[in-house]
Short mmCIF file of C-alpha atoms and ligand atoms in Angstrom, two decimals:
data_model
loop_
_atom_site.label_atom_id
_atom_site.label_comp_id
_atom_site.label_asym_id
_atom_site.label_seq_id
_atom_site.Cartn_x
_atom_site.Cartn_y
_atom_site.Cartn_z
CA UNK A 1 0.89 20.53 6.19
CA UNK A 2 -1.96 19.75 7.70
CA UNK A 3 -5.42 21.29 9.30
CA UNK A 4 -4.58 18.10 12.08
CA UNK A 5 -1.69 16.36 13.87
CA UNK A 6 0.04 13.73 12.18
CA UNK A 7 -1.62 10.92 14.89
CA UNK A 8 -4.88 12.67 14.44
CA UNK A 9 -5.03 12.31 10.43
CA UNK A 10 -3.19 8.60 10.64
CA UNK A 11 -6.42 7.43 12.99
CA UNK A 12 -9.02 10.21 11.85
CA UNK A 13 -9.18 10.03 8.04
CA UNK A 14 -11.38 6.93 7.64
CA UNK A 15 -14.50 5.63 5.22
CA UNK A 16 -18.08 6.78 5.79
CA UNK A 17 -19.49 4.36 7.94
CA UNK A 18 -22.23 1.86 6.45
CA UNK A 19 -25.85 1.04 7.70
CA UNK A 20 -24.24 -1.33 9.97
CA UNK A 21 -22.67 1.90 11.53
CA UNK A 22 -19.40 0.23 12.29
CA UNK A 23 -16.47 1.76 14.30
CA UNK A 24 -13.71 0.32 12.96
CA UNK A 25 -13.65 0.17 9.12
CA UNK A 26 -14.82 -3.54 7.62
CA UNK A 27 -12.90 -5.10 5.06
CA UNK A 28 -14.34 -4.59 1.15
CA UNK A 29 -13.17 -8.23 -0.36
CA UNK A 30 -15.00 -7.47 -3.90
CA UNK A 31 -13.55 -7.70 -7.13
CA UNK A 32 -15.84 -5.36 -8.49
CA UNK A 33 -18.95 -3.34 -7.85
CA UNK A 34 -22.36 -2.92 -9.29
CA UNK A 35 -23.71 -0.04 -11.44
CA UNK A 36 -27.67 1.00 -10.94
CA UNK A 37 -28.43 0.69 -14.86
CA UNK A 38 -26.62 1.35 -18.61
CA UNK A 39 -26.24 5.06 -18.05
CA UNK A 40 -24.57 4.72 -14.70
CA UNK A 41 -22.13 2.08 -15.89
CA UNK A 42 -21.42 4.41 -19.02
CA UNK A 43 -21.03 7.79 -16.82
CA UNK A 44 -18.48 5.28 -14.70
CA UNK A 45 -16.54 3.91 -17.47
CA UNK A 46 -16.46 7.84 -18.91
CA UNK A 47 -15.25 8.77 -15.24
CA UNK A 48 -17.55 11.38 -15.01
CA UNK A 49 -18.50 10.46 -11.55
CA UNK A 50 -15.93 9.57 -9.08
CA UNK A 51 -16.46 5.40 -8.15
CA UNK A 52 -15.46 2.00 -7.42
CA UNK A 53 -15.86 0.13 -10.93
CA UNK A 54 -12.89 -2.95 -10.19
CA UNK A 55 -10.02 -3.23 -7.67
CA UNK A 56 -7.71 -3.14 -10.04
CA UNK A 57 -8.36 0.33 -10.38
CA UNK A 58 -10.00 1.30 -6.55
CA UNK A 59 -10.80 -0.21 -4.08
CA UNK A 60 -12.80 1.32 -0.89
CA UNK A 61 -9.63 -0.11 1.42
CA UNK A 62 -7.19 0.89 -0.96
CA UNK A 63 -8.19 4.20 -1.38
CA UNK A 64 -8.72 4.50 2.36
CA UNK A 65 -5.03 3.91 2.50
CA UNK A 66 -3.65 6.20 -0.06
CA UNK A 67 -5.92 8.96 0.99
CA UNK A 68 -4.13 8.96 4.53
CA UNK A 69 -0.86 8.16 3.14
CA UNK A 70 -1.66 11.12 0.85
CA UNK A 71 -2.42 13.11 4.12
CA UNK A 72 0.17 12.45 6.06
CA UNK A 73 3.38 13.06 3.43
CA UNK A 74 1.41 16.58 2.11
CA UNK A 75 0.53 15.20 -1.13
CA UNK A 76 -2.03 15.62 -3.30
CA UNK A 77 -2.76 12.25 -4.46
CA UNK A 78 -1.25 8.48 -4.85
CA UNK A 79 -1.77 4.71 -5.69
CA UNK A 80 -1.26 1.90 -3.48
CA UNK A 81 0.81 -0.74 -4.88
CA UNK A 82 0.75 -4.94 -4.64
CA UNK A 83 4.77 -4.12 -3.13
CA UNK A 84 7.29 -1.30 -2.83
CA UNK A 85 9.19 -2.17 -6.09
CA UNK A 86 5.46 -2.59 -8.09
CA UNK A 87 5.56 0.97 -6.83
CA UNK A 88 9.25 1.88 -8.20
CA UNK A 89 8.94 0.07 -11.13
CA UNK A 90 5.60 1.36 -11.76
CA UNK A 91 6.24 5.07 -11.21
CA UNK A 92 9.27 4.78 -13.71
CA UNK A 93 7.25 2.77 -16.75
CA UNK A 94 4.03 5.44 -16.29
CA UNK A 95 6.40 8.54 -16.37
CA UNK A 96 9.37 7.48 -18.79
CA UNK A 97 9.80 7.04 -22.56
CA UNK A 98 12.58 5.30 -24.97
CA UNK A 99 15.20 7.44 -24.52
CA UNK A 100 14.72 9.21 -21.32
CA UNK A 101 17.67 9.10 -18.27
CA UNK A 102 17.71 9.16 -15.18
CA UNK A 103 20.11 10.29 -12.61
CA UNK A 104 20.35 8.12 -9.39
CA UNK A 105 22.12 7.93 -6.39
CA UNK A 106 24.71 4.83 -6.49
CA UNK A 107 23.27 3.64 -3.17
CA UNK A 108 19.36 2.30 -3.84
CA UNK A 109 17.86 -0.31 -2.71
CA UNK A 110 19.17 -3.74 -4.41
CA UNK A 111 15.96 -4.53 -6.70
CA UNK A 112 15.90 -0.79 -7.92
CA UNK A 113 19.54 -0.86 -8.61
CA UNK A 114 18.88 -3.89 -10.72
CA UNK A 115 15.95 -2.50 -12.57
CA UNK A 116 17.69 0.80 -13.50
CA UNK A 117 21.00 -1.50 -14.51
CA UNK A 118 19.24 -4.40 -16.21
CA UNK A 119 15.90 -4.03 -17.01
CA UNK A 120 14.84 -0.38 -17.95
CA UNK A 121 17.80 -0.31 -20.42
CA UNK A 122 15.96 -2.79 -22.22
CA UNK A 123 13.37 0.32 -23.15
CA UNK A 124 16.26 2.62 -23.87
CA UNK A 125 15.66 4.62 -20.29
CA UNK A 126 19.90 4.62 -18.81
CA UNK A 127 20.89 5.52 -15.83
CA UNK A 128 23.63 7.53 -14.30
CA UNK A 129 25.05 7.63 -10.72
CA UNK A 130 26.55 9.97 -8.48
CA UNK A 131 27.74 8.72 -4.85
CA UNK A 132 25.66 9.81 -1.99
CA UNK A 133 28.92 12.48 -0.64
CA UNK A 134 29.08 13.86 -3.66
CA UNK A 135 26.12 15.48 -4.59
CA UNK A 136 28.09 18.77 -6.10
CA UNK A 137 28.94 15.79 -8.81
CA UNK A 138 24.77 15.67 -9.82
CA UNK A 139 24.60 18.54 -12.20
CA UNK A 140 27.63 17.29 -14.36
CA UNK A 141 25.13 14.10 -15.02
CA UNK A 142 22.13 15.82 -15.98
CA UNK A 143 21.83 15.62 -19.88
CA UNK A 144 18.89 17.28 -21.84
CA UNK A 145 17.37 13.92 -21.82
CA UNK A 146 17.70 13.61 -17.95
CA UNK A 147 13.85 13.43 -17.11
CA UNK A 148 14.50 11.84 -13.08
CA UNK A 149 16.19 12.82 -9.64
CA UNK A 150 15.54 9.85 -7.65
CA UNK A 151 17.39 8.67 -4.12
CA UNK A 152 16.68 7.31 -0.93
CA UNK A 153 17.58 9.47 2.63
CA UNK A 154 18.36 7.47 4.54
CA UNK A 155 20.05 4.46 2.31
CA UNK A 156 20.48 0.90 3.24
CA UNK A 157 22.38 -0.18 4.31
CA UNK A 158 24.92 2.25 5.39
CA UNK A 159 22.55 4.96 6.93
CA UNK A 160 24.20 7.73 4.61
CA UNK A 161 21.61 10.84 4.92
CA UNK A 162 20.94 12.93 1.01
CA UNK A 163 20.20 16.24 1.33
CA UNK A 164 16.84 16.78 0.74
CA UNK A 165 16.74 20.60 -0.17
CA UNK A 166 19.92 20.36 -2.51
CA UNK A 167 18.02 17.71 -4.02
CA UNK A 168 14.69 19.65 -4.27
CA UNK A 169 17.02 23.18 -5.98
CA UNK A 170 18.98 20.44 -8.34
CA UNK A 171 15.88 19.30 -9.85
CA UNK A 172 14.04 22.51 -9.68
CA UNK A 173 16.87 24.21 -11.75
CA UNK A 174 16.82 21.77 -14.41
CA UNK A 175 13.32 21.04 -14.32
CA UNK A 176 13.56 17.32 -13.13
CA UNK A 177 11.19 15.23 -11.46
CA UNK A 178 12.27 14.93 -7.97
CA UNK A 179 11.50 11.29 -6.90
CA UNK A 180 12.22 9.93 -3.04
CA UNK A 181 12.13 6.76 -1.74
CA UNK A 182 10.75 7.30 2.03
CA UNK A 183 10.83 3.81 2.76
CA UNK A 184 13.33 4.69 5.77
CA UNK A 185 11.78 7.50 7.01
CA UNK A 186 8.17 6.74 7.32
CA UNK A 187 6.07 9.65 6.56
CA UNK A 188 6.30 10.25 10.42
CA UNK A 189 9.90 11.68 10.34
CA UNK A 190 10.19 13.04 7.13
CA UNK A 191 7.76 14.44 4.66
CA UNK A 192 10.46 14.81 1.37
CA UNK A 193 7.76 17.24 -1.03
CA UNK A 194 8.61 20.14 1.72
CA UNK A 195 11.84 19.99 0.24
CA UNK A 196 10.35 20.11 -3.48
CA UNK A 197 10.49 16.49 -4.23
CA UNK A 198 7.98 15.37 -6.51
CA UNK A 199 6.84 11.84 -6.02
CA UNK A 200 7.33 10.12 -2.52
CA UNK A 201 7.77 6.59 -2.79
CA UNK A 202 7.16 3.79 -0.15
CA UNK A 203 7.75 0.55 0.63
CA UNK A 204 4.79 -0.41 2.76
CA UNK A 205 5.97 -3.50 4.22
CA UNK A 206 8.63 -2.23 6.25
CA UNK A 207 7.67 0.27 9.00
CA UNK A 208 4.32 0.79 8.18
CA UNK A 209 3.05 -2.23 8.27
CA UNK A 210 5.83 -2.57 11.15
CA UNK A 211 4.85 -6.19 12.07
CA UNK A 212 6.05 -8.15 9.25
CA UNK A 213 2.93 -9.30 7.92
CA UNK A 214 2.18 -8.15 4.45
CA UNK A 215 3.51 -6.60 1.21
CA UNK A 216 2.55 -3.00 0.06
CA UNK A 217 4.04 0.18 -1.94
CA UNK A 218 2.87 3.10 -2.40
CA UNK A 219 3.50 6.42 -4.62
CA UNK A 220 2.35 9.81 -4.21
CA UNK A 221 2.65 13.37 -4.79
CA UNK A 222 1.19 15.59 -7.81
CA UNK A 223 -2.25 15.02 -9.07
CA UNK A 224 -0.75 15.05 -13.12
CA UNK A 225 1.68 12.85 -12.04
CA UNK A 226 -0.63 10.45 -10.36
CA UNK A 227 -2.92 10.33 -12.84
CA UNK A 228 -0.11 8.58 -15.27
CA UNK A 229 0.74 6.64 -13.12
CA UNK A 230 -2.79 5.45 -12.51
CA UNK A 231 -3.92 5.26 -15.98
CA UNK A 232 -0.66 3.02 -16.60
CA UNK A 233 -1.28 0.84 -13.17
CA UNK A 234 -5.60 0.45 -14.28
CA UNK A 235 -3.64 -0.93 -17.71
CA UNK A 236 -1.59 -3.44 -15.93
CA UNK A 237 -2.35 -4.82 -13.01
CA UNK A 238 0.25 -4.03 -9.86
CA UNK A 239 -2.67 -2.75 -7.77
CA UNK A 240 -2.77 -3.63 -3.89
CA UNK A 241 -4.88 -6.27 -2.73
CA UNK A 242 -7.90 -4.91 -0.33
CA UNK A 243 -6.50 -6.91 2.58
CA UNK A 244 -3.63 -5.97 2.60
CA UNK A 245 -4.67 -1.93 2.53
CA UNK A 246 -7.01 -2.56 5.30
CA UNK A 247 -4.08 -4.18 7.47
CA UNK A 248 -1.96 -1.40 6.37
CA UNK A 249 -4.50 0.91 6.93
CA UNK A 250 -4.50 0.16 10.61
CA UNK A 251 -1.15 -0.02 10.95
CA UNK A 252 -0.91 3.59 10.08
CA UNK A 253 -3.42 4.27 13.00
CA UNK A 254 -0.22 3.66 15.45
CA UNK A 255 2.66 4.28 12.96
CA UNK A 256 4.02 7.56 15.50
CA UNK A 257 3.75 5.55 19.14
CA UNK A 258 5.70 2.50 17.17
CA UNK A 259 8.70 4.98 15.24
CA UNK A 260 8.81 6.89 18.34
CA UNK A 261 10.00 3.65 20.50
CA UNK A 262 11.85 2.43 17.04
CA UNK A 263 13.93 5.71 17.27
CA UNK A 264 14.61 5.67 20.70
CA UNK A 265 15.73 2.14 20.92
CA UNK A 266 17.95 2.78 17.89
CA UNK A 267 19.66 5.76 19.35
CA UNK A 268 20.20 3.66 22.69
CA UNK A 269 22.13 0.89 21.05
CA UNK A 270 23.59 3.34 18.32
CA UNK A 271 24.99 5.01 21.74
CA UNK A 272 26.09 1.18 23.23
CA UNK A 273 27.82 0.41 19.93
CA UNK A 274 29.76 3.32 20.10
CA UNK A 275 31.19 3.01 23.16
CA UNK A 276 32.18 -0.75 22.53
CA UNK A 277 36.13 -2.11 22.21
CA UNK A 278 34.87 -4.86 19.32
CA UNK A 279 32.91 -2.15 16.99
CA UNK A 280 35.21 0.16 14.40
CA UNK A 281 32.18 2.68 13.65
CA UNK A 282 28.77 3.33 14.16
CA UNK A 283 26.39 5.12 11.96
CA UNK A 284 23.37 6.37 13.02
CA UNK A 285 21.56 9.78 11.75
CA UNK A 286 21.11 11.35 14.79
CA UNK A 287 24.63 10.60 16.63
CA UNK A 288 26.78 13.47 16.54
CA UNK A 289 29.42 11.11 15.14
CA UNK A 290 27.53 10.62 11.86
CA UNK A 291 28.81 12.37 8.93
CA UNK A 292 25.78 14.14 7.81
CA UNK A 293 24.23 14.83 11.52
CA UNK A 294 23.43 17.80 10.31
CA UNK A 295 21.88 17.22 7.21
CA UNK A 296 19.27 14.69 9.48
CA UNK A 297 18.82 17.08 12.08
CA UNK A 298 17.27 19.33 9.67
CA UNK A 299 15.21 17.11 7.25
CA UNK A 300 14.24 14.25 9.80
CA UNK A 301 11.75 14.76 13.04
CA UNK A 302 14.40 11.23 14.71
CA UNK A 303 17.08 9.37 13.22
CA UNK A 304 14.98 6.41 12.05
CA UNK A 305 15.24 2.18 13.32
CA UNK A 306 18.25 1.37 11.53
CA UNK A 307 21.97 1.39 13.21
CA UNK A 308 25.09 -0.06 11.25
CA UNK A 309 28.22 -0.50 12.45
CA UNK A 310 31.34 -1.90 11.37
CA UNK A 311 33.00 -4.89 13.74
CA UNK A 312 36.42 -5.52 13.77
CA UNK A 313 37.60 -8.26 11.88
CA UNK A 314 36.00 -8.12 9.00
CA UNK A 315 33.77 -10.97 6.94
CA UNK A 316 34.96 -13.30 9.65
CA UNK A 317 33.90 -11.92 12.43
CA UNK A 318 30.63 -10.34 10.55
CA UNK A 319 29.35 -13.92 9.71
CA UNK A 320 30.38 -15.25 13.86
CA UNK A 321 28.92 -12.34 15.02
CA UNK A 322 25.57 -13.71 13.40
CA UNK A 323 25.98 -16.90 14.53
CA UNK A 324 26.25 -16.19 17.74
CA UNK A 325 22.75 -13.95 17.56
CA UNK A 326 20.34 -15.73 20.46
CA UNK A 327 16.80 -13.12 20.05
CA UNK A 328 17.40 -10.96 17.16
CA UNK A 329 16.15 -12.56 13.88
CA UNK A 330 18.36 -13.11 10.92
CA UNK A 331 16.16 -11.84 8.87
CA UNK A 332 15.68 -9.75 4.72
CA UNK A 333 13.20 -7.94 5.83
CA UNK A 334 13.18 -4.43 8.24
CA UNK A 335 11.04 -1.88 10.37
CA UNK A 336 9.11 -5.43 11.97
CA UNK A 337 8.73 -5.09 15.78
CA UNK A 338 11.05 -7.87 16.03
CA UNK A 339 15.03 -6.56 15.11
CA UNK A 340 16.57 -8.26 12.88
CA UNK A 341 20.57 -8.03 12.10
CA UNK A 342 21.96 -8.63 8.75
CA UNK A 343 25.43 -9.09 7.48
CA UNK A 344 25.60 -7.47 3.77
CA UNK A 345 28.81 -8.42 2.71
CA UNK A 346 28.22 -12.23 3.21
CA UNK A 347 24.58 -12.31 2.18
CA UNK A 348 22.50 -9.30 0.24
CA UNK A 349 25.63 -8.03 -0.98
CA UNK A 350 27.86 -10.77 -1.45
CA UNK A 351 27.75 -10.55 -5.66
CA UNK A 352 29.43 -7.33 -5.60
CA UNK A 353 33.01 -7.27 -6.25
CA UNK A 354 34.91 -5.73 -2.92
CA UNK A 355 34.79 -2.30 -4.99
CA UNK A 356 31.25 -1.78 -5.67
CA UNK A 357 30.53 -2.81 -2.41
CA UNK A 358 32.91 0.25 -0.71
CA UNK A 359 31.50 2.41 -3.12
CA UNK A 360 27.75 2.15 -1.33
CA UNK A 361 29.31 2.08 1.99
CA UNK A 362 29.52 -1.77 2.91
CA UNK A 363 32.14 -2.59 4.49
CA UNK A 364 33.59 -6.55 5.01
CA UNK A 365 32.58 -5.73 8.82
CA UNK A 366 29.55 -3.86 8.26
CA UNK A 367 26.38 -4.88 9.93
CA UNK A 368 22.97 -3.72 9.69
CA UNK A 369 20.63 -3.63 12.59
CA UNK A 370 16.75 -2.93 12.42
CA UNK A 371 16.07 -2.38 16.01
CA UNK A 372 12.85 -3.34 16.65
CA UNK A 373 9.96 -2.52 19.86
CA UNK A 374 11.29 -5.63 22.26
CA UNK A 375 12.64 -4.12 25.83
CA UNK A 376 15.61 -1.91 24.58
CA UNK A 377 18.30 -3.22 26.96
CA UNK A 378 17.14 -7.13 26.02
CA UNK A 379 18.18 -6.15 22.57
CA UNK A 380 21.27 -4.35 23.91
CA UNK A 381 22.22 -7.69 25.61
CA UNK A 382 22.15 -9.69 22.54
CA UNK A 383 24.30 -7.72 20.66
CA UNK A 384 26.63 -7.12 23.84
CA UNK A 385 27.24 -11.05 24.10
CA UNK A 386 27.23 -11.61 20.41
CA UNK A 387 30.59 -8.76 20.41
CA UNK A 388 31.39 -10.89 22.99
C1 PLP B 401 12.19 -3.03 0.84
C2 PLP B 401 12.45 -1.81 0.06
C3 PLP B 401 11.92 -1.65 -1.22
C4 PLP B 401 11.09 -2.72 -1.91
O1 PLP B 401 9.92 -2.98 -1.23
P1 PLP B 401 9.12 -4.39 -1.33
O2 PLP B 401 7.88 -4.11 -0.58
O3 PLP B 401 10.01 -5.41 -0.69
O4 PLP B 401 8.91 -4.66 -2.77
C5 PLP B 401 12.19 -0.47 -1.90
N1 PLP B 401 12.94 0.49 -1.35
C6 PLP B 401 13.49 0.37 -0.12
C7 PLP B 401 14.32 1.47 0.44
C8 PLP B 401 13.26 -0.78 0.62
O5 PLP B 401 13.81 -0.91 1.85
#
């Protein structure tokens, strides 16, 4: 994918330095920049040179940002978002008209489920679902109006893995755009245009910012398509701030040493849950228990941060197995150093009836555990007297 290794790229590709020859790249807090005279502002405004004009459009940070995210997934080009929904939403308004569907896997992430359900039908744009074992079902959805693929491998929160290269044929065949939400998989362990996917999507504040300090989204993939998108984001306004890049910048820098000791924790206490007299099932990508091992092996470099299991007794014993929780957080958000464990059924999922819940996966018992960098058998502990 690259002339480089992935940690060489995510610390190598970097601004030119300034007169003040720094080493680590300073922070550009400017709203806009200057132009020499009337013929360079007009050759900037024509975009016949390539240049900052107002960070709403670029930024120096920003672009820093999306060049190396751009590096690292194998795409051609991007825009960094204000959050990872600006980015979803934003990627579906630039690319769709009145009238266009899309075909989606039933299990998305909660604010994209509600866009595609309540807020894009308001422009005419409907969406159709297929459930994430039955991808055989996708073509039978595809109308002549069908314009998007779009899914997330793996989903949240029941770590079900999408096969990436069915995906890629699907949409190839019927000339779709193949859109991915890599939120889970961090650039790091899966790169989703290999498998013919057209637009990579991100959420930014989960793994790669990876300390739970800021918001940030980002799309990329093909330059056409990134150029809509761009021309629709300069238009209206969900750009990311230049502080935010620049923190997200550097968290890139150690995104593979963190992921690397994300996965292996995970796949410790995937391994402890399994073996425990309290816990119904486990699912995590890379046990050999997990339904589509396979399927991960082959489209993910580890099996990601996030374990869920099922605990016997249902809501009950979900909600006291919370409460009794000492170090892990309770906690929305995911991918932070610190894990967090979350209870769908009671809390990000309670609104669904019983059925539309089962239908993504979450069980009454299901929890959800993003295992974070703290000494793996601390975390183990908590959850050990928590079953307990
Ligand atoms: C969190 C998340 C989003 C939304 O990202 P925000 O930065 O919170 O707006 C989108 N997709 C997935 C898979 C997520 O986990």
């Amino acid at each position: 994918m690259n002339e480089k290794h992935f940690e060489t790229e995510a610390i190598r590709t970097q601004l030119e330095r300034t007169q003040f020859t720094e080493h680590s790249v300073p922070l550009y807090l400017t709203s806009s920049f200057l132009f020499d005279d009337a013929e360079d502002m007009r050759a900037s405004f024509a975009e016949e040179k390539e240049r900052n004009i107002y960070s709403r459009f670029t930024n120096p940070n920003t672009s820093e940002f999306v060049d190396k995210m751009c590096k690292l997934e194998g795409a051609e080009a991007g825009y960094a978002f204000a959050t990872g929904m600006a980015a979803v939403f934003s990627t579906f308004a630039a690319l769709l008209n009145s009238g266009d569907h899309i075909v989606s896997a039933r299990s998305v992430f909660g604010s994209t489920h509600t866009l595609f359900t309540k807020y894009l039908p308001k422009w005419n744009i409907e969406t159709s679902y297929f459930k994430v074992n039955e991808v055989d079902s996708i073509e039978r959805l595809i109308h002549p109006n069908t314009k998007i693929l779009y899914a997330e491998t793996p989903t949240n929160p029941a770590v079900d893995i999408l096969d990436l290269e069915i995906l890629g044929s699907i949409a190839k065949k019927h000339n779709l755009l193949l859109v991915i939400d890599n939120c889970f998989a961090t650039p790091y362990l899966q790169n989703p245009i290999q498998f013919g996917a057209d637009l990579v999507i991100h959420s930014a504040t989960k793994l790669i910012d990876g300390q739970g300090r800021v918001l940030g989204g980002v799309t990329v993939g093909s330059e056409d398509l990134i150029r809509e998108i761009y021309l629709f984001s300069r238009n209206t306004g969900p750009a990311l701030s230049p502080f935010n890049a620049w923190v997200l910048s550097k968290s890139l820098e150690t995104l593979a040493v963190r992921v690397d000791r994300h996965c292996e924790n995970a796949l410790k206490v995937a391994e402890f849950l399994e073996g425990h007299r309290k816990v119904n099932l486990v699912r995590y990508p890379f046990l050999k228990s997990h339904p589509q091992y396979e399927i991960a092996k082959k489209q993910m470099k580890l099996g990601g941060n996030v374990v869920a299991f099922e605990i016997k007794g249902g809501v009950e014993a979900g909600r006291k197995f919370l409460d009794a929780i000492t170090m892990c957080s309770l906690s929305a958000n995911l991918g932070d150093t610190r894990s967090i464990v979350t209870h769908p059924a009671s809390t990000t999922h309670s609104k669904l009836s019983e059925e539309d819940r089962l239908e993504v996966g979450i069980t009454d018992g299901l929890v959800r555990v993003s295992v974070g960098l703290e000494h793996v058998d601390d975390i183990i502990a908590d959850l050990k007297q928590a079953l307990q």
